[in-house]
XYZ file of N, CA, C and O in Angstrom:
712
model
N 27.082 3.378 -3.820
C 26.833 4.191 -2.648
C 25.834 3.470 -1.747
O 24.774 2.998 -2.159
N 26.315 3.419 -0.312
C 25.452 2.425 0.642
C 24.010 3.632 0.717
O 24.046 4.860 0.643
N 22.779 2.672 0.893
C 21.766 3.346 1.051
C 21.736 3.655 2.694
O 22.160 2.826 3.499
N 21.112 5.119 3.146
C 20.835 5.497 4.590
C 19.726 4.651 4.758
O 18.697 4.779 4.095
N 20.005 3.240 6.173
C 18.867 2.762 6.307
C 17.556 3.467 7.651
O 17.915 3.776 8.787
N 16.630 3.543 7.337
C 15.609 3.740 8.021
C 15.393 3.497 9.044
O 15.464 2.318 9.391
N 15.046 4.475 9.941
C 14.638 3.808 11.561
C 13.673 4.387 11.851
O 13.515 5.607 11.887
N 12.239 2.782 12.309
C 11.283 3.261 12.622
C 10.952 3.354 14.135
O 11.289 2.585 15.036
N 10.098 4.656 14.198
C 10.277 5.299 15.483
C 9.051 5.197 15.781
O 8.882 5.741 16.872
N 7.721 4.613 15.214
C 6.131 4.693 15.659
C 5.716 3.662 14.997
O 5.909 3.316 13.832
N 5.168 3.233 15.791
C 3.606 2.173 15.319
C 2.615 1.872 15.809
O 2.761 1.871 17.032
N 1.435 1.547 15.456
C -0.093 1.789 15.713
C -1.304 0.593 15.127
O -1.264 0.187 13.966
N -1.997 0.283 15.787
C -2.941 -0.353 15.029
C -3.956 0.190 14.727
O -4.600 0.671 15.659
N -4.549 0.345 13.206
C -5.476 0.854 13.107
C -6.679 0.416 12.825
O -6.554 -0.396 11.909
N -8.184 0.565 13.240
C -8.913 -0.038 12.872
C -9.776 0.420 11.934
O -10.482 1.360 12.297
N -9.933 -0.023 10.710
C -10.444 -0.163 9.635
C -11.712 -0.862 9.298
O -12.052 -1.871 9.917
N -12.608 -0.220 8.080
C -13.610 -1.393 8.057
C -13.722 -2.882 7.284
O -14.620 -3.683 7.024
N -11.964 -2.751 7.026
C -11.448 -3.949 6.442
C -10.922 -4.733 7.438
O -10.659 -5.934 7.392
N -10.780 -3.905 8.399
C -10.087 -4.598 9.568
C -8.816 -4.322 9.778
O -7.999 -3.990 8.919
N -8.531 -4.533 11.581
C -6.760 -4.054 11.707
C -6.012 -4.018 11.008
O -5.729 -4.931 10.233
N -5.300 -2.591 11.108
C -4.250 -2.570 9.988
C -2.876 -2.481 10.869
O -3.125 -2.501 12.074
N -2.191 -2.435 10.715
C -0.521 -2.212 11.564
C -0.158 -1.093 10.603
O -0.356 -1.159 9.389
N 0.431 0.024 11.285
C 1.048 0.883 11.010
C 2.749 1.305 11.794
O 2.904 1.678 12.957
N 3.881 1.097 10.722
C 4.643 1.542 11.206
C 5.166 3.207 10.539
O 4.728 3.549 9.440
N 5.953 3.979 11.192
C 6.878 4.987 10.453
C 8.095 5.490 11.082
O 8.331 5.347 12.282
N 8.957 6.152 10.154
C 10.337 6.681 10.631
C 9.677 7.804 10.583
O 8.457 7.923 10.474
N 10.903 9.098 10.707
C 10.579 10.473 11.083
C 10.512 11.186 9.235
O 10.041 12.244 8.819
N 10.991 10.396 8.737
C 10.030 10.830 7.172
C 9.176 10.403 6.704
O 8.807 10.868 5.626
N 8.627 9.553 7.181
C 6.523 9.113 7.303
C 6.316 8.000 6.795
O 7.407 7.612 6.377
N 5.288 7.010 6.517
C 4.780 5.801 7.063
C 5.532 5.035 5.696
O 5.469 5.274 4.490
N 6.141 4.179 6.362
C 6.760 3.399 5.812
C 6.177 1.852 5.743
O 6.618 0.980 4.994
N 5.140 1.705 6.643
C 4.396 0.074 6.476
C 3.180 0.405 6.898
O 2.727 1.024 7.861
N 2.591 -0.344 5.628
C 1.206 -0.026 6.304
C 0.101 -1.012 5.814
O -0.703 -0.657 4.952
N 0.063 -2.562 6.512
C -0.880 -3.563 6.144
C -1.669 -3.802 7.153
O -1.610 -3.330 8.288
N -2.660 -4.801 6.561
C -3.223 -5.555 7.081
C -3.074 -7.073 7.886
O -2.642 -8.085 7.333
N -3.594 -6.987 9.517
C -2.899 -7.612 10.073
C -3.037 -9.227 9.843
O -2.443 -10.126 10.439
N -4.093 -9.325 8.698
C -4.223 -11.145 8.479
C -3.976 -10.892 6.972
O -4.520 -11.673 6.190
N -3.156 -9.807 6.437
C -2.485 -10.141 4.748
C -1.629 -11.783 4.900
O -1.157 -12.345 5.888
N -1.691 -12.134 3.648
C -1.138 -13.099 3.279
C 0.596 -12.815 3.656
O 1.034 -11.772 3.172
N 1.506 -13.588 4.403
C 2.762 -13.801 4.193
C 3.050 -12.217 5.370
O 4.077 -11.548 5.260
N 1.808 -11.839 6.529
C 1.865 -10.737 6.838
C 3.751 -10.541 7.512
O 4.510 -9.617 7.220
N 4.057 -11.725 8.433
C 5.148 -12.140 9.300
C 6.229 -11.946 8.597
O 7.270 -11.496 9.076
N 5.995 -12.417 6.866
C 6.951 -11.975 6.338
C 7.589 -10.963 5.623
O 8.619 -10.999 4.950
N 6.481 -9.660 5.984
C 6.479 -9.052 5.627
C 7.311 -8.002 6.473
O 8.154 -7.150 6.191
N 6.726 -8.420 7.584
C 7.481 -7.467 9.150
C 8.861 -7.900 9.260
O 9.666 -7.215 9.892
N 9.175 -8.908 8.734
C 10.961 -9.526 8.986
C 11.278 -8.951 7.741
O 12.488 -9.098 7.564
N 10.749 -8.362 6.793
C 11.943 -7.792 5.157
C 11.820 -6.476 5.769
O 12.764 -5.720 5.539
N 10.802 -5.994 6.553
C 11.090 -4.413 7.072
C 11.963 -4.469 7.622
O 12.867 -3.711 7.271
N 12.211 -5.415 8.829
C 13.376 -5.370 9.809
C 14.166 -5.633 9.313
O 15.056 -5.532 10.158
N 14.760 -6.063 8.113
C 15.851 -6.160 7.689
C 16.191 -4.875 6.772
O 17.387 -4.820 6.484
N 15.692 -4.215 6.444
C 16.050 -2.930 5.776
C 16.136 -1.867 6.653
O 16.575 -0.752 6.371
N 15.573 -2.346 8.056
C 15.052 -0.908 9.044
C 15.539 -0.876 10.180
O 15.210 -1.988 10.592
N 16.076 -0.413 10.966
C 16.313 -0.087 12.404
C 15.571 0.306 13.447
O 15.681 1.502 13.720
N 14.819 -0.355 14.142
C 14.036 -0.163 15.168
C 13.904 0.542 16.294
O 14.461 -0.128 17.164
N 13.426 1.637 16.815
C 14.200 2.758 17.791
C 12.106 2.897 18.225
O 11.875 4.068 18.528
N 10.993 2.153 18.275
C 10.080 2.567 18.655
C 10.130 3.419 19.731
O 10.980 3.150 20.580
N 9.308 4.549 19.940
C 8.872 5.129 21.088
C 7.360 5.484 21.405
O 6.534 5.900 20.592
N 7.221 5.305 22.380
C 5.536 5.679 22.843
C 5.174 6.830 22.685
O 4.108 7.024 23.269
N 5.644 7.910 22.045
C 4.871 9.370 21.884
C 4.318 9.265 20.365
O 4.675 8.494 19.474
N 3.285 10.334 20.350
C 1.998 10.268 19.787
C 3.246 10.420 18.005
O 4.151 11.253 17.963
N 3.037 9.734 17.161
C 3.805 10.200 15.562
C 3.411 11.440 14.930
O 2.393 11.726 15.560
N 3.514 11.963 14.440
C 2.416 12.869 13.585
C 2.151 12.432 12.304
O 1.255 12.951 11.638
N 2.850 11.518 11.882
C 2.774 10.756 10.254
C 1.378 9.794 10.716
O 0.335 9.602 10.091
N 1.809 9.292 12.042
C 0.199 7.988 11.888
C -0.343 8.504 12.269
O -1.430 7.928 12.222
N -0.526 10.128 13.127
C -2.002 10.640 13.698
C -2.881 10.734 12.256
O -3.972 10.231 11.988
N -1.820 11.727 11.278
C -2.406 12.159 9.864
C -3.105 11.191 8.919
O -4.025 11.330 8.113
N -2.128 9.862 9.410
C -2.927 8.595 8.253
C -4.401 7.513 9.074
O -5.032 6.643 8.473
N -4.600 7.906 10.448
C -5.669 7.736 11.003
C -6.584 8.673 10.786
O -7.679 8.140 10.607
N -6.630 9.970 10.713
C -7.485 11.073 10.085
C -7.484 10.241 8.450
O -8.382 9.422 8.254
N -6.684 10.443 7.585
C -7.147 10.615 6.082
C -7.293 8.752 5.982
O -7.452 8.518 4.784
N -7.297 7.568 6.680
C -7.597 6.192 6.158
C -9.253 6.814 6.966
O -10.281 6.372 6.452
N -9.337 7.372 7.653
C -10.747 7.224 7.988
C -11.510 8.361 7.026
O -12.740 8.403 7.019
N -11.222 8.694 6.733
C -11.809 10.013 5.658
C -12.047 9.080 4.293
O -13.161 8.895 3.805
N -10.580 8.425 3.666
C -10.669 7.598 2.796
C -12.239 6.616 2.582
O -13.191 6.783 1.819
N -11.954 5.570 3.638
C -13.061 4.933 3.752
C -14.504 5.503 3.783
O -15.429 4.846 3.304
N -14.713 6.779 4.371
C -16.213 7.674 4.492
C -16.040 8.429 2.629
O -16.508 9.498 2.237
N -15.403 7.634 2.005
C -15.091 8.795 0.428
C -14.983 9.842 0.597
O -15.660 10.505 -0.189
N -14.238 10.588 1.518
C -13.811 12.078 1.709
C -12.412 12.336 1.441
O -11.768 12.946 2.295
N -12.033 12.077 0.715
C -10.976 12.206 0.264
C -10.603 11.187 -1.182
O -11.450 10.436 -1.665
N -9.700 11.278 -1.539
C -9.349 10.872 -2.970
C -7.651 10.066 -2.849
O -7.318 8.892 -3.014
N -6.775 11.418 -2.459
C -5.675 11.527 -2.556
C -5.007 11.362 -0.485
O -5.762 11.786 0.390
N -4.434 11.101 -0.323
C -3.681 10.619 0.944
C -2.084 11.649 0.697
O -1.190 11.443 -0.124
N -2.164 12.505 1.501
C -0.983 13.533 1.707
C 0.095 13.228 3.119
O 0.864 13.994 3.700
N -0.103 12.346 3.265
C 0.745 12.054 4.512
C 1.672 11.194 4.222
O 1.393 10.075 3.791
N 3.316 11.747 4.490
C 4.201 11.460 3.759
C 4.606 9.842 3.813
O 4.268 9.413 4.917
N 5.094 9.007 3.160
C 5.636 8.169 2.724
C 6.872 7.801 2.988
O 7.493 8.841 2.769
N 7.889 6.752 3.420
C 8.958 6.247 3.417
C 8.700 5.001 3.235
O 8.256 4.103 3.950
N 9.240 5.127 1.580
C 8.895 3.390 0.875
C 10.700 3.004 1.138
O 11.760 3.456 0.705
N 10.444 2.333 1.730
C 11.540 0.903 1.835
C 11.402 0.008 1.279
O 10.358 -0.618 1.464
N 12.526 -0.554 0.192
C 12.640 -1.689 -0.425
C 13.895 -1.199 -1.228
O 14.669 -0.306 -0.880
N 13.959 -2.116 -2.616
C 14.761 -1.794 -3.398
C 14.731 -0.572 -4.584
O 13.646 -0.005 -4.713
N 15.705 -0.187 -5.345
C 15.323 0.743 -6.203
C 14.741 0.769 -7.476
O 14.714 1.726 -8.250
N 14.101 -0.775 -7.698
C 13.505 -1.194 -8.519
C 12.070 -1.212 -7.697
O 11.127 -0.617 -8.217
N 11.943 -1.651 -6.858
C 10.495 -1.809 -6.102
C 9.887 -0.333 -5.786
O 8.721 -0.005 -5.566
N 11.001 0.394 -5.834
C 10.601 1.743 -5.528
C 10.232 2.414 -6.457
O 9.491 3.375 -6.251
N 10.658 2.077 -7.740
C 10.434 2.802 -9.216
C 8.566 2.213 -9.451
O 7.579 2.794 -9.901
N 8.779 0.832 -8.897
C 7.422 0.102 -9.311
C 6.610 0.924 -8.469
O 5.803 1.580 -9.128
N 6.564 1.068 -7.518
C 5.806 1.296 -5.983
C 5.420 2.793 -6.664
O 4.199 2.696 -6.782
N 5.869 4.374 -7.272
C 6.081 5.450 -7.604
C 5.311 5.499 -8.601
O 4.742 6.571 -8.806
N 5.062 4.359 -9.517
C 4.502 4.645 -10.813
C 2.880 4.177 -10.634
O 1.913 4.510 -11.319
N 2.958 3.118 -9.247
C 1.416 2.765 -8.583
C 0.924 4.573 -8.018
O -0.191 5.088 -8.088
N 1.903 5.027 -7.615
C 1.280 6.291 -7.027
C 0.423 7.424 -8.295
O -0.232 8.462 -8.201
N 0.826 6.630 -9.319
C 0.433 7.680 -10.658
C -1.136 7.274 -11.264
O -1.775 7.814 -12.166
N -1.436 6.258 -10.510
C -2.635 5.677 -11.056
C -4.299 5.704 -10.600
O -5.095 5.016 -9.961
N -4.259 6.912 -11.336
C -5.816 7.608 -10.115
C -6.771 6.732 -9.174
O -6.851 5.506 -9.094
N -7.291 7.474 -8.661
C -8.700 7.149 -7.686
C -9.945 6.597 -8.829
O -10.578 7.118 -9.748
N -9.878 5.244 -8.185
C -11.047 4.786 -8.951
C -11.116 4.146 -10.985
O -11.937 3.854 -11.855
N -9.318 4.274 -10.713
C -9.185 3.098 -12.031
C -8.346 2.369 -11.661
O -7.841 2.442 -10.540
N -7.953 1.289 -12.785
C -7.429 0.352 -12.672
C -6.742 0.405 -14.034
O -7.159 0.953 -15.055
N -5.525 -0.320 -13.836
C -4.546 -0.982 -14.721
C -4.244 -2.115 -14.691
O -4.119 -2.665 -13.597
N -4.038 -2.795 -15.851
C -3.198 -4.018 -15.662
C -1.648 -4.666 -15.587
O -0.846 -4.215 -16.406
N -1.376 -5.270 -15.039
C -0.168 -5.775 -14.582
C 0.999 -5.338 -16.268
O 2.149 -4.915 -16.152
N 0.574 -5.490 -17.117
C 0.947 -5.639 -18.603
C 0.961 -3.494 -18.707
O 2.017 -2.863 -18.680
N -0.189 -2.941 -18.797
C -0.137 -1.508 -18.741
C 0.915 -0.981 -17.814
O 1.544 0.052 -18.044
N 1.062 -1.661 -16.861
C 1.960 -0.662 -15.367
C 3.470 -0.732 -16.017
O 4.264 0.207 -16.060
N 3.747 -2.502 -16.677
C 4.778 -2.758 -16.800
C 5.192 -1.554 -18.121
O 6.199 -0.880 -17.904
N 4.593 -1.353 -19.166
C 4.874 -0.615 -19.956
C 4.566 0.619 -19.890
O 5.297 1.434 -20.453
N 3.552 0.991 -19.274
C 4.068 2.417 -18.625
C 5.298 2.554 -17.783
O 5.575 3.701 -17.433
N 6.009 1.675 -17.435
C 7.452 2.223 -16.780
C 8.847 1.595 -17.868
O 9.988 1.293 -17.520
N 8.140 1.549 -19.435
C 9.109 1.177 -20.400
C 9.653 -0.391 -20.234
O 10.720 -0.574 -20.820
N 9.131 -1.520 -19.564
C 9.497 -2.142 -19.732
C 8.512 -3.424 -19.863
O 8.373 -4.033 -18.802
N 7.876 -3.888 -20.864
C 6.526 -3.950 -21.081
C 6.826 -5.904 -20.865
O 5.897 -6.634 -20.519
N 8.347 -6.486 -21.166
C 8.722 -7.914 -20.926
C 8.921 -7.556 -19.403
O 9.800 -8.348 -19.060
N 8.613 -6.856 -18.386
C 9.049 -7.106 -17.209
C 7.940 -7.346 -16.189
O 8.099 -7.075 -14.999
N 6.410 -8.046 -16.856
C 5.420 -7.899 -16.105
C 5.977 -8.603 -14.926
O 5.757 -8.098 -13.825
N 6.673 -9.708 -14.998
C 6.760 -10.572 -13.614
C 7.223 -9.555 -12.548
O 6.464 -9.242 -11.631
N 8.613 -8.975 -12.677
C 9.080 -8.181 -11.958
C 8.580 -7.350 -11.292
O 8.924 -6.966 -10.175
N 7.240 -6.820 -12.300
C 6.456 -5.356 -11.791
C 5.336 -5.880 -10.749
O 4.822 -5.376 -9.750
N 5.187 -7.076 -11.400
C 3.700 -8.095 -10.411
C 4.775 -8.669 -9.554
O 4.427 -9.827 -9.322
N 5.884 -8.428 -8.985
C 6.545 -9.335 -7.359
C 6.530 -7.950 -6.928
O 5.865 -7.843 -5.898
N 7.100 -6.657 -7.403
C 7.685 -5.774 -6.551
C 5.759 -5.122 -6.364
O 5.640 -4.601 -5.255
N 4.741 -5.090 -6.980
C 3.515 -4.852 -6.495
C 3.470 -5.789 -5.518
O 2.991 -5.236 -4.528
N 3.632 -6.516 -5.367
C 3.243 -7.856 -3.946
C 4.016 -7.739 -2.856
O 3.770 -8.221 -1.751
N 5.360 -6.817 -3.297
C 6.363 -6.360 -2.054
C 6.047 -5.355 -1.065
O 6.492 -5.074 0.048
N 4.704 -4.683 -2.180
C 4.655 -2.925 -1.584
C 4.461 -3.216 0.093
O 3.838 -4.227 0.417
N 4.943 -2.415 1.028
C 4.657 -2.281 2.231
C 3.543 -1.529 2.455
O 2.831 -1.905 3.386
N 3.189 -0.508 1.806
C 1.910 0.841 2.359
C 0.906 0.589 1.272
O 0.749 1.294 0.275
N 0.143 -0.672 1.633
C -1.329 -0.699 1.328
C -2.339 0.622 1.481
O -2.435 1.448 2.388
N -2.953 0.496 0.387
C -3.912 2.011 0.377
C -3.481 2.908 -0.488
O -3.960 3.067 -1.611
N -2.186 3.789 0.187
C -1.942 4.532 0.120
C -1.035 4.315 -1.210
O -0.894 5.371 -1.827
N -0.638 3.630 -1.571
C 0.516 2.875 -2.693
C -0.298 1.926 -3.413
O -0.223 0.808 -2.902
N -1.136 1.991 -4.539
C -2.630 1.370 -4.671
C -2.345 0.375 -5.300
O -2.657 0.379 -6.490
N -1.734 -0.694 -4.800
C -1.113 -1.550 -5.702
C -2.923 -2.153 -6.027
O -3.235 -2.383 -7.196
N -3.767 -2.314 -5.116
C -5.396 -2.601 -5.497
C -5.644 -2.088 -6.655
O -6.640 -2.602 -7.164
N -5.136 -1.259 -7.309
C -5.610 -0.755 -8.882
C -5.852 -1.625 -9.673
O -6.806 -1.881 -10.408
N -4.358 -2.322 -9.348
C -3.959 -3.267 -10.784
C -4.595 -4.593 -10.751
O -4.627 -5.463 -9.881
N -5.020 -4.524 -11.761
C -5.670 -5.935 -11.900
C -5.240 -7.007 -13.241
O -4.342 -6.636 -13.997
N -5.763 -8.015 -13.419
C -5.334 -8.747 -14.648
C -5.353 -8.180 -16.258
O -5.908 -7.117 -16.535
N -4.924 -8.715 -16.907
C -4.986 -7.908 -18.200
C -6.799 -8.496 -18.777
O -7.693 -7.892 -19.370
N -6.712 -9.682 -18.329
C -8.387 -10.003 -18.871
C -9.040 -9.127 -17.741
O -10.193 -9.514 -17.550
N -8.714 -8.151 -16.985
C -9.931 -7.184 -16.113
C -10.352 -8.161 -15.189
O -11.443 -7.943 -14.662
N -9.748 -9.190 -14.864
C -10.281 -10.114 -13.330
C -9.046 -9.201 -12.245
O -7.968 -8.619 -12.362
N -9.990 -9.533 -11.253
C -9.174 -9.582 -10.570
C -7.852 -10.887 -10.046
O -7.949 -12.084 -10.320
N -6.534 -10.164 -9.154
C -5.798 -10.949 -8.570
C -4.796 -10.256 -7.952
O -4.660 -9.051 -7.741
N -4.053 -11.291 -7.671
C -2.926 -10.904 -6.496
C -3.165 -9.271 -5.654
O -2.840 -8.100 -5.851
N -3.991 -10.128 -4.558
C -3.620 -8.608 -3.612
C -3.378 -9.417 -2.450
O -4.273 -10.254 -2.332
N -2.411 -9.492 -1.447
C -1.923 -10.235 -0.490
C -3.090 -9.929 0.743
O -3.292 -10.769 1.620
N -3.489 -9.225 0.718
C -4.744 -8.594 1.610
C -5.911 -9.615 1.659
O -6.428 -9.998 2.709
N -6.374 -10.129 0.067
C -6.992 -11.154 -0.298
C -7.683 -10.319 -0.949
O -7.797 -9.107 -0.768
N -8.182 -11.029 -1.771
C -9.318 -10.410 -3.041
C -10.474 -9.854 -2.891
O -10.866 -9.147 -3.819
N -11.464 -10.039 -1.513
C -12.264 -9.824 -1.170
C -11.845 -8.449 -0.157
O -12.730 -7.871 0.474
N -10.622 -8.079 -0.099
C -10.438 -6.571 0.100
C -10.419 -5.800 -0.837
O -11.072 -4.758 -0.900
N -9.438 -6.354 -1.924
C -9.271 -5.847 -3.210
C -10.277 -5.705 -3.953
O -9.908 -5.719 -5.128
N -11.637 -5.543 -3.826
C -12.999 -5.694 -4.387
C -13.621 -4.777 -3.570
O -14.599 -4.331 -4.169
N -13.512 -4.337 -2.579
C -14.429 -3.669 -1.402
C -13.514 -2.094 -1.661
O -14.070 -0.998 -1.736
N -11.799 -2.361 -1.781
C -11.567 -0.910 -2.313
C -11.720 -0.468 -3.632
O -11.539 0.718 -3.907
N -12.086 -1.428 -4.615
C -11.951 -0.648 -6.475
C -13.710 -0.513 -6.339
O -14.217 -0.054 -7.362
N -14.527 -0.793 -5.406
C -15.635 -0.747 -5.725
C -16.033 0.509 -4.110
O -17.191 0.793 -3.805
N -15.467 0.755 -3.758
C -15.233 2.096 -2.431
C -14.990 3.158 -3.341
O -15.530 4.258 -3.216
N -14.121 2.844 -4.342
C -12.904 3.977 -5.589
C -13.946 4.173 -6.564
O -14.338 5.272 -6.955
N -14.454 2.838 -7.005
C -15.563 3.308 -8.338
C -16.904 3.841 -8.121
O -17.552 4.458 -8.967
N -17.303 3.547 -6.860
C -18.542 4.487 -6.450
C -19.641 3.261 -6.654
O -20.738 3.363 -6.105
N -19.323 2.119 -7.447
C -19.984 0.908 -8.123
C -20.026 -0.295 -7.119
O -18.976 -0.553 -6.530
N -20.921 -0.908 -6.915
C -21.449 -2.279 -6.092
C -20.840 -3.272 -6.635
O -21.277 -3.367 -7.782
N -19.823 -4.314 -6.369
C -19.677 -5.523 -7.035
C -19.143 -4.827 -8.344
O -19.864 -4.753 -9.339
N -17.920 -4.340 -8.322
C -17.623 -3.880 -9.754
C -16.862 -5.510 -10.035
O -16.892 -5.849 -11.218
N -16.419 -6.183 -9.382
C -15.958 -7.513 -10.013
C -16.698 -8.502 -9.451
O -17.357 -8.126 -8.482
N -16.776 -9.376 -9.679
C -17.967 -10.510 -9.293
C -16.472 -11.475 -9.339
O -16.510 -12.684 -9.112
């Protein structure tokens, strides 16, 4: 069965104290949501456009008004949880991966090896560590949780020195990784 592809109808830049973020969404809610100097960012915007249909318009979204309220709430620690809906685009494997990041509270972490076997497939770390590197909606899709199985940090396309500023925003803790 062909999948209904997505058409995004809003986008926004947001400013963060990580710095610009790009926000896109369709009319079932934010479907991209990085940072505008992530690693491989360009290529990230050409795998959207290839899954997505482009129909932008200049009126106000209500999916990115809501995720400019709760990323700025986020960052002030007023909030925990992000309720503003989601349209993950990718595959139905990236999506299973991307769903099971959504299960992984505020302010812990897992490792690449835990995520993989919490979704039963414990030989599939590679798979689970590309489709975490695929996620489109940074933040909100915490692929930042996961970290190495030795508890270092790695792979966050954002760069590591974001990925350190949110598990230590989440843990309430200064330099939780050195």
């Amino acid at each position: 069965m062909a999948q209904e592809q997505t058409t995004i109808t809003a986008s926004d830049t947001i400013d963060t104290p990580l710095g610009n973020m790009i926000a896109y969404a369709s009319e079932k809610g934010i479907c991209f949501l990085e940072f505008n100097n992530r690693k491989n960012f360009e290529k990230q915007v050409l795998n959207l456009g290839k899954m997505a249909v482009s129909d932008i318009r200049e009126e106000k979204n209500p999916h990115i008004e809501l995720l400019k309220k709760e990323l700025s709430r986020y960052f002030e620690k007023g909030i925990k949880e992000f309720t503003v809906s989601i349209d993950m685009i990718g595959t139905d494997f990236q999506k299973k991966v991307w769903t099971q990041l959504l299960q992984i509270p505020y302010g812990k972490t897992v490792s690449y090896l835990e995520q993989a076997k919490a979704m039963g497939i414990p030989l599939g770390v590679r798979a689970v560590a590309n489709a975490n590197g695929a996620n489109k909606i940074a933040i909100i899709i915490p692929c930042h949780r996961v970290i190495g199985t030795n508890k270092t940090l790695t792979g966050y396309a954002g760069g590591l020195e974001k990925k350190r500023y949110l598990l230590d925003l989440e843990s309430g803790e200064k330099r939780l990784f050195d």
